[in-house]
XYZ file of C-alpha atoms in Angstrom:
558
model
C 0.000 0.000 0.000
C 2.762 2.422 0.973
C 4.858 1.563 -2.095
C 1.802 2.122 -4.311
C 1.172 5.561 -2.780
C 4.843 6.450 -3.152
C 4.832 5.406 -6.796
C 1.729 7.475 -7.450
C 3.382 10.460 -5.742
C 6.462 10.168 -7.926
C 4.353 9.966 -11.060
C 2.489 13.103 -10.026
C 5.807 14.866 -9.310
C 7.095 13.897 -12.769
C 3.889 15.309 -14.252
C 4.545 18.586 -12.412
C 8.034 18.747 -13.916
C 6.590 18.259 -17.398
C 4.119 21.077 -16.755
C 7.021 23.244 -15.609
C 8.932 22.526 -18.821
C 5.946 23.500 -20.963
C 5.446 26.734 -19.005
C 9.141 27.590 -19.399
C 8.864 27.208 -23.173
C 5.765 29.441 -23.158
C 7.516 32.100 -21.045
C 10.543 32.235 -23.368
C 8.285 32.390 -26.450
C 6.247 35.316 -25.070
C 9.411 37.261 -24.229
C 10.854 36.697 -27.714
C 7.569 37.803 -29.284
C 7.806 41.008 -27.256
C 11.352 41.598 -28.572
C 10.161 41.233 -32.156
C 7.142 43.498 -31.661
C 9.127 46.294 -29.978
C 11.991 46.296 -32.489
C 9.650 46.272 -35.472
C 7.852 49.309 -34.058
C 11.086 51.175 -33.286
C 13.340 50.281 -36.214
C 11.168 48.429 -38.701
C 13.581 45.484 -38.581
C 13.865 42.204 -36.759
C 15.985 42.500 -33.591
C 19.638 41.629 -34.241
C 20.860 38.488 -32.507
C 17.346 37.270 -31.802
C 18.256 33.630 -32.369
C 21.283 33.822 -30.075
C 19.277 35.616 -27.411
C 16.454 33.084 -27.613
C 18.829 30.120 -27.432
C 20.691 31.653 -24.493
C 17.540 32.411 -22.508
C 15.970 29.059 -23.375
C 19.165 27.154 -22.571
C 19.505 28.898 -19.216
C 15.903 28.093 -18.359
C 16.451 24.482 -19.461
C 19.489 24.053 -17.211
C 17.544 25.447 -14.271
C 14.704 23.043 -15.057
C 17.072 20.069 -15.108
C 18.483 21.109 -11.739
C 14.983 21.323 -10.276
C 13.982 17.994 -11.838
C 17.017 16.276 -10.311
C 17.454 17.998 -6.935
C 13.954 19.349 -6.170
C 11.596 16.943 -7.972
C 8.588 17.752 -5.753
C 8.870 21.553 -6.137
C 6.004 23.758 -7.207
C 5.819 23.751 -11.036
C 4.998 27.486 -11.316
C 7.755 29.216 -9.339
C 10.572 28.753 -11.864
C 8.506 29.664 -14.976
C 7.217 32.818 -13.284
C 10.757 33.901 -12.430
C 11.969 33.191 -15.973
C 9.060 35.096 -17.513
C 9.596 38.210 -15.376
C 13.344 38.141 -16.073
C 12.907 37.739 -19.829
C 10.196 40.391 -19.898
C 12.525 42.783 -18.104
C 15.285 42.142 -20.656
C 12.821 42.943 -23.434
C 11.820 46.247 -21.785
C 15.443 47.282 -21.212
C 16.358 46.510 -24.829
C 13.388 48.557 -26.006
C 14.425 51.486 -23.741
C 18.066 51.274 -24.855
C 17.045 52.097 -28.428
C 15.051 55.158 -27.349
C 17.665 56.436 -24.888
C 20.433 56.063 -27.479
C 18.457 58.145 -29.979
C 17.375 60.806 -27.467
C 20.835 61.319 -25.932
C 23.006 60.778 -28.984
C 24.228 64.393 -28.979
C 24.265 64.994 -25.247
C 27.224 62.792 -24.427
C 25.851 61.661 -21.065
C 25.698 58.150 -19.670
C 21.996 57.705 -20.456
C 22.786 56.745 -24.044
C 24.817 53.732 -22.864
C 22.881 50.461 -23.235
C 21.749 48.695 -20.060
C 20.460 45.419 -21.536
C 23.896 43.759 -22.140
C 24.944 44.301 -18.520
C 21.574 43.038 -17.314
C 21.907 39.921 -19.471
C 25.252 39.184 -17.818
C 23.620 39.495 -14.411
C 20.830 37.177 -15.531
C 23.374 34.422 -16.165
C 25.109 35.087 -12.832
C 21.831 35.182 -10.878
C 20.389 32.000 -12.386
C 23.727 30.217 -11.930
C 23.778 31.152 -8.232
C 20.155 29.994 -7.875
C 21.016 26.656 -9.511
C 24.009 26.256 -7.175
C 21.762 26.829 -4.153
C 19.245 24.257 -5.394
C 21.987 21.687 -5.998
C 24.161 22.234 -2.915
C 21.575 22.898 -0.184
C 19.967 19.584 0.676
C 17.284 20.964 2.993
C 16.071 24.432 3.879
C 16.770 23.854 7.583
C 20.452 24.127 6.728
C 20.056 27.897 7.204
C 18.586 27.381 10.662
C 22.072 26.690 12.024
C 23.412 30.084 10.944
C 20.581 32.496 11.746
C 22.629 34.650 14.138
C 25.635 34.651 11.826
C 23.404 35.795 8.978
C 21.881 38.462 11.213
C 25.314 39.823 12.127
C 26.417 39.987 8.508
C 23.111 41.566 7.484
C 23.404 44.369 10.048
C 26.967 45.112 8.941
C 25.886 45.295 5.304
C 22.854 47.374 6.217
C 24.948 49.967 8.044
C 27.875 50.031 5.597
C 26.425 52.469 2.967
C 26.146 55.183 5.608
C 29.973 55.311 5.803
C 30.492 55.707 2.051
C 30.341 59.187 0.514
C 27.233 59.950 -1.485
C 27.273 61.100 -5.088
C 25.180 63.646 -6.950
C 23.593 60.997 -9.157
C 22.323 59.196 -6.049
C 19.956 62.149 -5.356
C 20.417 62.057 -1.601
C 19.958 58.327 -0.999
C 22.871 56.305 0.392
C 22.150 52.716 -0.575
C 25.291 51.688 -2.461
C 28.681 50.303 -1.499
C 31.381 51.209 -4.016
C 34.713 49.397 -4.016
C 37.322 49.185 -6.787
C 34.990 50.645 -9.375
C 32.156 48.239 -8.550
C 28.927 49.078 -6.752
C 26.099 47.035 -5.271
C 23.080 47.568 -3.046
C 23.504 45.534 0.159
C 19.895 46.084 1.219
C 18.745 43.673 -1.497
C 20.677 40.841 0.156
C 19.879 42.045 3.651
C 16.157 41.411 3.108
C 16.918 37.716 2.443
C 19.298 37.304 5.397
C 16.983 39.209 7.749
C 14.051 37.013 6.730
C 16.033 33.862 7.541
C 16.956 35.302 10.947
C 13.367 36.308 11.689
C 12.210 32.765 10.882
C 14.730 31.229 13.273
C 14.149 33.764 16.039
C 10.352 33.667 15.921
C 10.333 29.875 15.825
C 12.244 29.818 19.113
C 10.378 32.696 20.776
C 6.831 32.393 19.461
C 5.443 30.975 22.716
C 6.738 33.929 24.737
C 5.583 36.441 22.133
C 2.113 34.893 22.039
C 1.489 35.451 25.775
C -1.322 37.851 26.537
C -0.827 41.115 28.383
C -3.090 43.957 29.354
C -6.362 44.624 27.589
C -6.679 48.234 26.398
C -9.620 49.560 24.358
C -10.858 46.054 23.690
C -7.490 44.878 22.343
C -5.130 42.574 24.220
C -1.613 44.003 23.974
C 1.540 41.908 24.503
C 3.490 42.038 27.721
C 6.000 44.824 28.091
C 9.087 42.622 28.326
C 8.148 40.916 25.051
C 7.866 44.174 23.094
C 11.664 44.573 23.164
C 12.389 42.771 19.869
C 9.772 44.857 18.051
C 11.229 48.061 19.473
C 14.727 47.005 18.410
C 13.642 46.309 14.833
C 11.710 49.579 14.790
C 14.758 51.559 15.931
C 16.994 49.891 13.330
C 14.535 50.673 10.534
C 14.372 54.322 11.641
C 18.170 54.556 11.728
C 18.286 53.254 8.173
C 15.701 55.842 7.188
C 17.579 58.722 8.857
C 21.205 57.977 7.999
C 20.756 56.303 4.607
C 17.559 58.089 3.530
C 16.206 54.765 2.291
C 12.463 54.765 2.776
C 11.854 51.567 0.807
C 14.253 49.390 2.784
C 12.819 50.634 6.080
C 9.266 49.801 5.019
C 10.211 46.341 3.766
C 12.436 45.610 6.751
C 9.830 46.443 9.377
C 6.859 45.167 7.387
C 8.333 41.696 6.901
C 8.983 41.406 10.626
C 5.442 42.419 11.590
C 3.859 39.999 9.103
C 6.072 37.118 10.249
C 5.356 38.007 13.870
C 1.635 37.752 13.190
C 2.129 34.438 11.343
C 4.038 33.035 14.329
C 1.731 34.227 17.108
C -1.632 34.746 15.320
C -2.190 37.854 17.437
C -3.744 40.887 15.771
C -2.390 43.155 18.491
C 1.130 42.775 17.061
C -0.076 44.000 13.665
C -1.866 47.008 15.170
C 1.157 47.859 17.295
C 3.489 47.501 14.304
C 1.338 49.722 12.083
C 1.163 52.424 14.752
C 4.928 52.356 15.207
C 5.576 52.419 11.445
C 3.216 55.340 10.807
C 4.486 57.298 13.809
C 8.151 56.788 12.936
C 7.639 57.636 9.267
C 5.727 60.805 10.183
C 8.504 62.049 12.472
C 11.325 61.245 10.054
C 9.392 62.649 7.094
C 9.083 65.944 8.942
C 12.648 66.410 10.175
C 14.728 64.681 7.451
C 15.007 66.905 4.335
C 15.413 64.151 1.744
C 12.435 62.144 2.991
C 10.432 65.360 3.396
C 11.086 66.203 -0.261
C 9.790 62.830 -1.384
C 6.635 63.298 0.694
C 6.023 66.779 -0.740
C 6.549 65.504 -4.300
C 4.048 62.739 -3.557
C 1.429 65.112 -2.138
C 1.876 67.777 -4.844
C 3.313 66.074 -7.949
C 2.356 68.891 -10.378
C 3.783 71.712 -8.277
C 7.148 71.234 -9.974
C 5.761 73.095 -12.996
C 4.834 76.158 -10.954
C 7.157 79.116 -11.068
C 7.250 79.238 -7.282
C 7.064 75.898 -5.511
C 8.435 74.194 -2.435
C 12.240 73.916 -2.856
C 12.055 70.419 -1.398
C 10.381 69.295 -4.635
C 13.319 68.876 -7.000
C 12.099 66.150 -9.361
C 9.458 66.115 -12.064
C 9.479 62.302 -12.306
C 6.281 61.732 -10.275
C 4.336 64.032 -12.593
C 5.845 62.502 -15.737
C 5.014 59.032 -14.453
C 1.368 59.996 -14.067
C 1.325 61.437 -17.592
C 2.892 58.242 -18.947
C 0.405 55.966 -17.180
C -2.507 58.132 -18.311
C -1.387 57.951 -21.940
C -1.699 54.154 -21.966
C -5.479 54.063 -21.356
C -6.851 50.506 -21.502
C -4.712 48.687 -24.071
C -1.706 50.998 -24.437
C 0.063 52.501 -27.418
C 1.809 49.244 -28.297
C 5.360 48.103 -27.562
C 7.839 50.591 -29.002
C 5.193 53.214 -29.791
C 5.264 55.182 -26.534
C 7.671 57.760 -25.101
C 8.696 56.354 -21.704
C 12.265 57.603 -22.164
C 11.064 61.145 -21.355
C 11.195 60.240 -17.662
C 15.000 60.058 -17.868
C 17.466 57.636 -16.326
C 14.913 56.301 -13.825
C 12.956 54.749 -16.662
C 15.254 51.757 -16.370
C 14.831 51.301 -12.617
C 11.672 51.856 -10.585
C 9.970 53.827 -13.382
C 10.241 50.916 -15.800
C 6.705 50.204 -14.649
C 5.502 53.296 -16.525
C 6.742 51.718 -19.767
C 4.329 48.856 -19.180
C 1.480 51.244 -18.361
C 2.058 53.472 -21.385
C 2.690 50.826 -24.049
C 0.561 47.939 -22.748
C -2.103 49.944 -20.935
C -4.180 48.959 -17.961
C -4.530 45.445 -19.372
C -0.751 44.960 -19.452
C -0.292 46.451 -15.981
C -2.939 44.110 -14.594
C -1.343 41.097 -16.272
C 2.129 41.884 -14.869
C 0.746 42.498 -11.380
C -1.126 39.195 -11.567
C 2.147 37.430 -12.391
C 3.708 38.951 -9.265
C 0.626 38.046 -7.262
C 0.745 34.465 -8.504
C 4.415 34.155 -7.508
C 3.611 35.460 -4.023
C 0.615 33.113 -3.805
C 2.752 30.082 -4.634
C 5.128 31.074 -1.863
C 2.306 31.389 0.661
C 0.823 28.094 -0.518
C 4.217 26.522 0.071
C 4.131 27.884 3.625
C 0.754 26.221 4.177
C 2.037 22.877 2.897
C 5.155 22.798 5.083
C 5.086 21.017 8.425
C 8.031 22.572 10.285
C 7.662 26.054 11.840
C 10.970 27.350 10.472
C 10.016 26.508 6.902
C 6.543 27.997 7.302
C 7.904 31.282 8.605
C 10.687 31.421 6.022
C 8.326 30.904 3.089
C 5.926 33.476 4.535
C 8.708 36.014 5.027
C 10.220 35.610 1.560
C 6.815 35.951 -0.090
C 6.033 39.004 2.024
C 9.369 40.658 1.164
C 8.682 40.226 -2.548
C 5.115 41.502 -2.213
C 6.143 44.559 -0.187
C 8.867 45.533 -2.646
C 6.444 45.358 -5.560
C 3.948 47.386 -3.536
C 6.338 50.215 -2.602
C 7.671 50.499 -6.180
C 4.345 50.331 -8.003
C 2.689 52.474 -5.330
C 5.413 55.097 -5.637
C 5.239 55.252 -9.435
C 1.438 55.429 -9.499
C 1.198 58.006 -6.692
C -0.216 55.714 -4.014
C 2.781 56.118 -1.656
C 5.900 58.336 -1.747
C 8.702 57.305 -4.052
C 11.229 54.977 -2.475
C 13.814 54.469 -5.219
C 13.708 50.675 -4.944
C 14.111 48.539 -8.056
C 11.089 46.698 -9.407
C 11.899 42.981 -8.880
C 13.159 41.141 -11.989
C 12.145 43.934 -14.384
C 14.355 46.892 -13.448
C 18.028 47.234 -14.334
C 20.330 46.298 -11.452
C 22.445 43.259 -10.734
C 22.017 43.343 -6.946
C 18.232 43.313 -7.134
C 18.160 40.576 -9.768
C 20.556 38.326 -7.840
C 18.678 38.776 -4.549
C 15.318 38.001 -6.139
C 16.658 34.863 -7.816
C 17.925 33.767 -4.416
C 14.331 34.129 -3.205
C 13.139 32.011 -6.146
C 15.697 29.294 -5.343
C 14.718 29.247 -1.659
C 11.032 29.013 -2.528
C 11.808 26.105 -4.859
C 13.608 24.230 -2.070
C 10.820 25.021 0.386
C 8.122 23.875 -2.034
C 10.111 20.687 -2.671
C 9.914 19.869 1.043
C 6.191 20.652 1.091
C 5.562 18.528 -2.012
C 7.619 15.629 -0.682
C 5.573 15.623 2.513
C 2.338 15.684 0.523
C 3.190 13.113 -2.150
C 5.411 10.638 -0.297
C 3.737 8.743 2.553
C 5.602 8.846 5.824
C 7.040 5.508 7.016
C 4.942 3.895 9.753
C 6.161 4.665 13.247
C 7.290 1.615 15.289
C 4.534 0.505 17.657
C 5.485 -1.767 20.556
C 1.852 -2.873 20.767
C 0.678 -3.840 17.267
C -3.001 -3.457 16.654
C -5.078 -6.604 16.423
C -8.010 -6.997 14.097
C -11.465 -7.733 15.314
C -13.893 -10.150 13.709
C -14.869 -7.607 11.051
C -11.283 -6.601 10.308
C -11.353 -3.537 12.569
C -8.396 -2.553 14.708
C -8.379 -3.814 18.270
C -5.904 -1.237 19.553
C -6.826 0.409 22.858
C -9.305 3.157 22.203
C -9.882 1.963 18.622
C -13.185 1.009 17.119
C -12.780 -2.714 17.830
C -11.771 -2.069 21.431
C -15.113 -0.401 22.000
C -16.999 -3.002 19.896
C -19.717 -4.674 22.009
C -19.785 -7.755 19.761
C -19.596 -11.191 21.495
C -16.224 -12.743 22.240
C -15.509 -15.266 19.439
C -13.480 -17.515 21.808
C -15.418 -17.731 25.075
C -13.638 -19.155 28.091
C -15.385 -21.839 30.156
C -14.783 -19.818 33.301
C -15.499 -16.423 31.869
C -19.020 -15.330 30.994
C -19.669 -15.127 27.288
C -21.276 -12.185 25.577
C -20.558 -8.493 25.484
C -18.887 -6.610 28.278
C -19.520 -2.910 27.686
C -17.588 -1.765 30.753
C -14.363 -3.738 30.257
C -13.774 -4.671 26.640
C -11.389 -7.521 26.110
C -7.928 -6.690 24.780
C -5.950 -9.577 23.251
C -2.182 -8.989 23.424
C -0.117 -10.151 20.451
C 1.775 -13.435 20.707
C 5.488 -13.657 19.949
C 6.191 -14.224 16.293
C 6.925 -17.847 15.399
C 7.880 -19.461 12.111
C 4.986 -20.704 10.075
C 1.336 -19.753 10.227
C -0.276 -19.168 13.563
C -3.772 -20.690 13.680
C -4.800 -18.473 16.621
C -3.737 -15.244 14.866
C -6.533 -13.282 13.289
C -5.686 -11.905 9.832
C -6.730 -8.444 8.739
C -9.489 -8.369 6.188
C -8.131 -6.667 3.020
C -11.600 -5.425 2.174
C -11.881 -3.514 5.435
C -12.211 0.274 5.063
C -9.022 2.246 5.594
C -8.815 5.642 7.268
C -9.695 8.418 4.846
C -6.788 9.959 2.981
C -5.826 13.515 3.765
C -6.487 16.107 1.084
C -3.426 18.164 0.118
C -2.738 20.751 -2.599
C -0.924 18.046 -4.558
C -3.511 15.250 -4.320
C -4.623 12.572 -1.872
C -2.040 11.006 0.381
C -1.957 9.171 3.696
C -1.738 11.485 6.644
C 1.855 11.766 7.968
C 2.570 10.083 11.275
C 4.368 13.087 12.734
C 3.669 16.789 12.168
C 7.384 17.523 11.914
C 9.758 16.003 9.330
C 13.100 14.644 10.602
C 15.747 17.269 11.158
C 18.776 16.499 8.954
C 21.010 18.441 11.314
C 20.334 16.117 14.251
C 19.259 12.919 12.502
């Protein structure tokens, strides 16, 4: 029975891998079609090197698929195709913008005419290669549980490091980059991954203390004072990042991920209310006293004031207004790829404002489709969290999905005028090697997490050793203590001459098993194969026997 269920689970996992392969081919084909459409509209010719680009992107996706098929066979079949589609779609947008920027800045001699797509393509290969290495080398996601405090220490060092590097004029006040030997990277992109791993380990160990009830104020039960310390510490760190590095996006993501994971660990709404109050209060104070953040808030509240002859000097950028004009031009279906003018926004059109290219040239329909792709990727991560059985994995999958969702929210909200601009890169789509590498690390971790969830769902757990094997009753029902046959009032099939025959409702008879002996035992009652079995447990991957233990074995201590 167990071998049959395991074979069925493996067949279903192989079917998932075939679905993944088909979706990868579809994702690559859609991205190549976008390349052709944009270049025909811009130049009237087929894009040069289309075959090489298609083979490179398809080959990279194929290698990643083979790694998942071999080392994560039970993984979710949608996570990898969604990541490949967003990455390929971003390459198409950058190539389309490179043509427009090169034409618009041909005589200006500034850096905006330099192409960004070739550098991004190099980072695509590096990012996917690192993701494949993580899938191959990390056997189980609980490997990171051993190093949560080490990761936290490194993350805090990286988070504080940009404050000690001199800012540049092209950074426009924000201090998010570390520049060494002519190279630059944004450490906050990697910090969000390391911090999420630490939060998962910390909350798993401290969730019982954090879930204790405290005083009840205004109908809401607040946590005890001595347990609010971790939240205050995270709040202070996020405010320091906001003050010294002027990085509003990282502060929002950093604190938001912690509050969401805290709620997932304790299931207490009071933590969410307390976190929201602290976030709003801290942002209001910093937005008032810190000039750079104050300028972003004023530009958000009054985006068109930049065109007035006399306006608030804190408003120094016309990008919020131009973004609204670009999104409004797209209407429902857009102007078509290559037929808009998104390059008017300037250099930021390749980073967070790349979203306006989608809105202008693909319209509301294209914006909705891209946001649904992001939403589906986040949903698969949360579904993975539901399918996992260990608390660390649940919290880690929840945190990674939340980090991705919050970054998309702050970028899209800033471009569309919902929240102040943060300067963060739109995941997978915007130019930037640090962002692309960090988000592919999230994809690789979600693949490993979903592999553990799928293995639990599709492979039946081995039966736990029972020192008292269950005996079958006359109708094939179990005679274990407390089981249905133990409480069965049917007559004793082997009455004793000294014992009264018939039912005994107050003291049901329990027959202990005899020692095993070679050959058939005539006194041993065989289990009826036609007897009904316990109902199978429904899982997102199909029916499977319920696992014997709610926690899988820990490879670190096994």
